[in-house]
Short mmCIF file of C-alpha atoms in Angstrom, two decimals:
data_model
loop_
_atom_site.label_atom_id
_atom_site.label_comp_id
_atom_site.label_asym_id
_atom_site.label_seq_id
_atom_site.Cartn_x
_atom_site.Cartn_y
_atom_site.Cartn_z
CA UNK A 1 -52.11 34.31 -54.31
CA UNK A 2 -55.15 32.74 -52.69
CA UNK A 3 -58.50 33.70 -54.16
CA UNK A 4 -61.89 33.79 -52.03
CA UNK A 5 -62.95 29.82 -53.55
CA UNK A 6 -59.94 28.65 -51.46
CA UNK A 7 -58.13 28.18 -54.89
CA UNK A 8 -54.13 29.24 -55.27
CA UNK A 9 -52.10 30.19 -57.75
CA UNK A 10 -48.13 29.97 -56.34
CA UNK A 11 -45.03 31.73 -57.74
CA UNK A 12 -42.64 28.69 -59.34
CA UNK A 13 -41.15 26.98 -56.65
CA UNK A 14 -44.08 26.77 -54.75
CA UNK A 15 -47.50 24.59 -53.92
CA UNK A 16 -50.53 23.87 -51.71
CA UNK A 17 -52.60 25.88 -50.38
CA UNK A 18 -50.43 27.85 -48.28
CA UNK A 19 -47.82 28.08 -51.37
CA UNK A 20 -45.10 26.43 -49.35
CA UNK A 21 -41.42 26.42 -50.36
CA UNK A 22 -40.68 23.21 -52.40
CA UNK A 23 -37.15 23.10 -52.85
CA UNK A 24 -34.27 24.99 -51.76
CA UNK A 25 -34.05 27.95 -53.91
CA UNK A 26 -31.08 28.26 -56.41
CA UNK A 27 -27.86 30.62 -55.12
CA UNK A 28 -26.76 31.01 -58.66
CA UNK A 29 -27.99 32.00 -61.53
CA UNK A 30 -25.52 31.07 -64.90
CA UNK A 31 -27.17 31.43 -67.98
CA UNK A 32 -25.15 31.66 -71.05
CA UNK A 33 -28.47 32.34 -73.89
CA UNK A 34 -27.13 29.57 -75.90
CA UNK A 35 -31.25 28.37 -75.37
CA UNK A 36 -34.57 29.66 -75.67
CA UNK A 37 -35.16 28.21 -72.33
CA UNK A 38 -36.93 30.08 -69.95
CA UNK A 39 -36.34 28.04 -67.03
CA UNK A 40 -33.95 30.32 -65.12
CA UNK A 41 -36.26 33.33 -65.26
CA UNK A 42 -39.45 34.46 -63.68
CA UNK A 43 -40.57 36.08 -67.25
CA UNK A 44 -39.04 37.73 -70.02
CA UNK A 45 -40.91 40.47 -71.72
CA UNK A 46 -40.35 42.78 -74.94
CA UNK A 47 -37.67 40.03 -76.37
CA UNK A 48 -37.37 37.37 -78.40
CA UNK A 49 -34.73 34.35 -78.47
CA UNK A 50 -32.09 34.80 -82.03
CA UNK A 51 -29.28 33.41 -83.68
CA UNK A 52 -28.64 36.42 -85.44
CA UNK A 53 -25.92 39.03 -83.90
CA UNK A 54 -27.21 42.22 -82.53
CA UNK A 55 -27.87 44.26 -79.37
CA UNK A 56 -28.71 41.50 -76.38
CA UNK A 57 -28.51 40.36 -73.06
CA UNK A 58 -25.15 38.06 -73.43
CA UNK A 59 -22.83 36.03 -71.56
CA UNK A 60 -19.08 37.18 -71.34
CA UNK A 61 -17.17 36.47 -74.05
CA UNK A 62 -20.72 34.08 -75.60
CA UNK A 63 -21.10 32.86 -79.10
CA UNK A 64 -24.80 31.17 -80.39
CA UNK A 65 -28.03 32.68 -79.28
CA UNK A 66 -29.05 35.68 -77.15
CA UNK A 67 -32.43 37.09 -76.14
CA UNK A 68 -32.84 40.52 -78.16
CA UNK A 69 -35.18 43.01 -76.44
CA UNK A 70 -36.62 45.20 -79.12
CA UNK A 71 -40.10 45.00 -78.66
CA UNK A 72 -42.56 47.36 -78.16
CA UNK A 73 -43.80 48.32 -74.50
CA UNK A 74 -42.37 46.88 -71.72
CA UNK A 75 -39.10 45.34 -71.54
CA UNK A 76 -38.00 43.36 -68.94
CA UNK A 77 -35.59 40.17 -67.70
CA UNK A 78 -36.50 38.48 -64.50
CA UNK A 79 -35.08 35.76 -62.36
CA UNK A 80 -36.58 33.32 -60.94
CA UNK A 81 -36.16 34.00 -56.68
CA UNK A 82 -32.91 32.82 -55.41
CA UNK A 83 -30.55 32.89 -52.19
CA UNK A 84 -28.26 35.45 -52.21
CA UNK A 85 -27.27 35.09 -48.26
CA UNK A 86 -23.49 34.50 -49.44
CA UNK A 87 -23.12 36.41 -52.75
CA UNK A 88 -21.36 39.73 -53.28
CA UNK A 89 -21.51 40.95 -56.44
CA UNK A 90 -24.13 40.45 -59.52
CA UNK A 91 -21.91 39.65 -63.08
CA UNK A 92 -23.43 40.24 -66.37
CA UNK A 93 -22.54 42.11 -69.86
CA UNK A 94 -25.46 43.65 -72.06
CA UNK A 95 -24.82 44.79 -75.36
CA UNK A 96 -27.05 47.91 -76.88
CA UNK A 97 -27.64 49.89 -79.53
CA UNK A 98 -25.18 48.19 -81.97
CA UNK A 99 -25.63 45.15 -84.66
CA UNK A 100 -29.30 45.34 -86.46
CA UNK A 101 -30.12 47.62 -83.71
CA UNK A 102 -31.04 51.25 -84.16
CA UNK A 103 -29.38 54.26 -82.50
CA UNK A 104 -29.48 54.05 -78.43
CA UNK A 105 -30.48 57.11 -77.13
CA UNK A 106 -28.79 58.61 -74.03
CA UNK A 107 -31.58 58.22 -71.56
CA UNK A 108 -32.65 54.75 -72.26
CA UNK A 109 -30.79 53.16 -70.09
CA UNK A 110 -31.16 49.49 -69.03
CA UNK A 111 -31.71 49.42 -65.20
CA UNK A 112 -30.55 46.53 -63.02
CA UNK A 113 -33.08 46.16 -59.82
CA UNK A 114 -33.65 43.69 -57.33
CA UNK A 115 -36.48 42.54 -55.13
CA UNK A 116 -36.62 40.61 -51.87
CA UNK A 117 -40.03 41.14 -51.50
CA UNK A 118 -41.54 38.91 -54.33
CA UNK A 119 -41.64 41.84 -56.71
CA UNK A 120 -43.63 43.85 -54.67
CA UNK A 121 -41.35 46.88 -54.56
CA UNK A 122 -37.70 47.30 -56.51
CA UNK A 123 -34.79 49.05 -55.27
CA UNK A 124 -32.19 49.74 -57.87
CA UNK A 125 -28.26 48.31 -58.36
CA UNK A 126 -26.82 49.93 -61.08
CA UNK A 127 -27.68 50.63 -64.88
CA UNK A 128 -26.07 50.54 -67.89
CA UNK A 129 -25.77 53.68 -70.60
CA UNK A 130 -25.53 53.05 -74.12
CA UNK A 131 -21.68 54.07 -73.87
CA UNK A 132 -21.06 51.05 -71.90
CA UNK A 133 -22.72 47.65 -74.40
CA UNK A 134 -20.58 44.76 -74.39
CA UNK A 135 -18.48 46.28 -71.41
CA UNK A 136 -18.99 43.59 -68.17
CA UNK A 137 -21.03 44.71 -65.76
CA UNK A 138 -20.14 43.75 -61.96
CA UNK A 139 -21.96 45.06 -58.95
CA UNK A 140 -21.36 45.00 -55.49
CA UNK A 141 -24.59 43.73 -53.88
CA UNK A 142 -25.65 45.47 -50.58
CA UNK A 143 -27.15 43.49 -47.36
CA UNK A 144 -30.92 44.08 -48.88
CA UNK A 145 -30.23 41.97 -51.74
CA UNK A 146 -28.21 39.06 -49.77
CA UNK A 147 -31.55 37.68 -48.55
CA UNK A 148 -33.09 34.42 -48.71
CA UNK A 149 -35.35 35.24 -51.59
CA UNK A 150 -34.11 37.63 -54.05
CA UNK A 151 -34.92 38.02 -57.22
CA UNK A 152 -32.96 40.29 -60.00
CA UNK A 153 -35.16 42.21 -63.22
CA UNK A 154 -32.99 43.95 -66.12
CA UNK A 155 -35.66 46.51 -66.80
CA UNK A 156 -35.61 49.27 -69.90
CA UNK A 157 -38.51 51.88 -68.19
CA UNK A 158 -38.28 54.37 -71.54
CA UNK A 159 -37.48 53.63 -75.00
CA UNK A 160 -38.60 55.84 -78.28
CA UNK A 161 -42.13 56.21 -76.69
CA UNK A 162 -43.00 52.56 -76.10
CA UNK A 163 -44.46 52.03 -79.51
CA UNK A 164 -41.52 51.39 -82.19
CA UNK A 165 -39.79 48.04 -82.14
CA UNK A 166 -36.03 48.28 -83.02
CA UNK A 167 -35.80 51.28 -81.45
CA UNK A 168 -32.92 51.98 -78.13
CA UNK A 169 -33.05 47.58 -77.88
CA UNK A 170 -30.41 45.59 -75.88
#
């Protein structure tokens, strides 16, 4: 985004003044949470990087670390923009309400939704109930989302009122 000094401030992957294209953007995104590295994703918000077990984004099948999203107010994963032209489905396994965790309520589901408009607008993928944690998760994607620039957000819109950490995490 260009401000009226002429100065810009460009998503990752991007410089100049015009916030040109560096690189080629990735067309996968394999992150096992075995690191508190944040270089995969756009911005994380409402979790915190463990070693302890727990509710959690996680890899199939994963042992280590995991990102635990607990926190109060707004909870969110996303990915950095990638190229989804010849991808089909989205992979991923999300464990909730189990572990340190308290109870998951029914309507706090974790919504997968993607954007391939820079995160101005999100259409949504699938979601995942609390009767599904640790199941894996593997969605078809339609011709929106195989773009050149698309990026992915796990997104938790309601959780026991947005003010109580521990409460419905994942």
């Amino acid at each position: 985004a260009c401000q009226t000094d002429g100065s810009c401030s460009c998503d990752v992957g991007f410089s100049g003044s015009d916030c040109s294209q560096v690189s080629a953007r990735p067309d996968t995104l394999i992150d096992d949470f075995n690191s508190s590295s944040l270089s995969k994703w756009l911005n994380m918000q409402g979790g915190y990087y463990t070693k302890t077990t727990g509710c959690s984004i996680t890899a199939s099948g994963q042992s280590g670390g995991r990102w635990h999203f607990s926190q109060t107010g707004r909870r969110q994963a996303t990915t950095i923009d990638l190229d989804t032209r010849y991808a089909s489905t989205v992979r991923f396994s999300l464990a909730s309400g189990s572990g340190n965790c308290q109870t998951y309520r029914s309507y706090s589901d974790v919504f997968l939704v993607y954007s391939n408009n820079a995160g101005l607008t999100w259409n949504r993928l699938t979601s995942r109930s609390p009767s599904s944690s640790g199941m894996v998760t593997v969605s078809s994607l339609p011709s929106s989302a195989r773009q050149a620039s698309v990026r992915f957000r796990w997104w938790q819109p309601d959780h026991f009122y947005g003010s109580t950490v521990n409460y419905d995490g994942w």
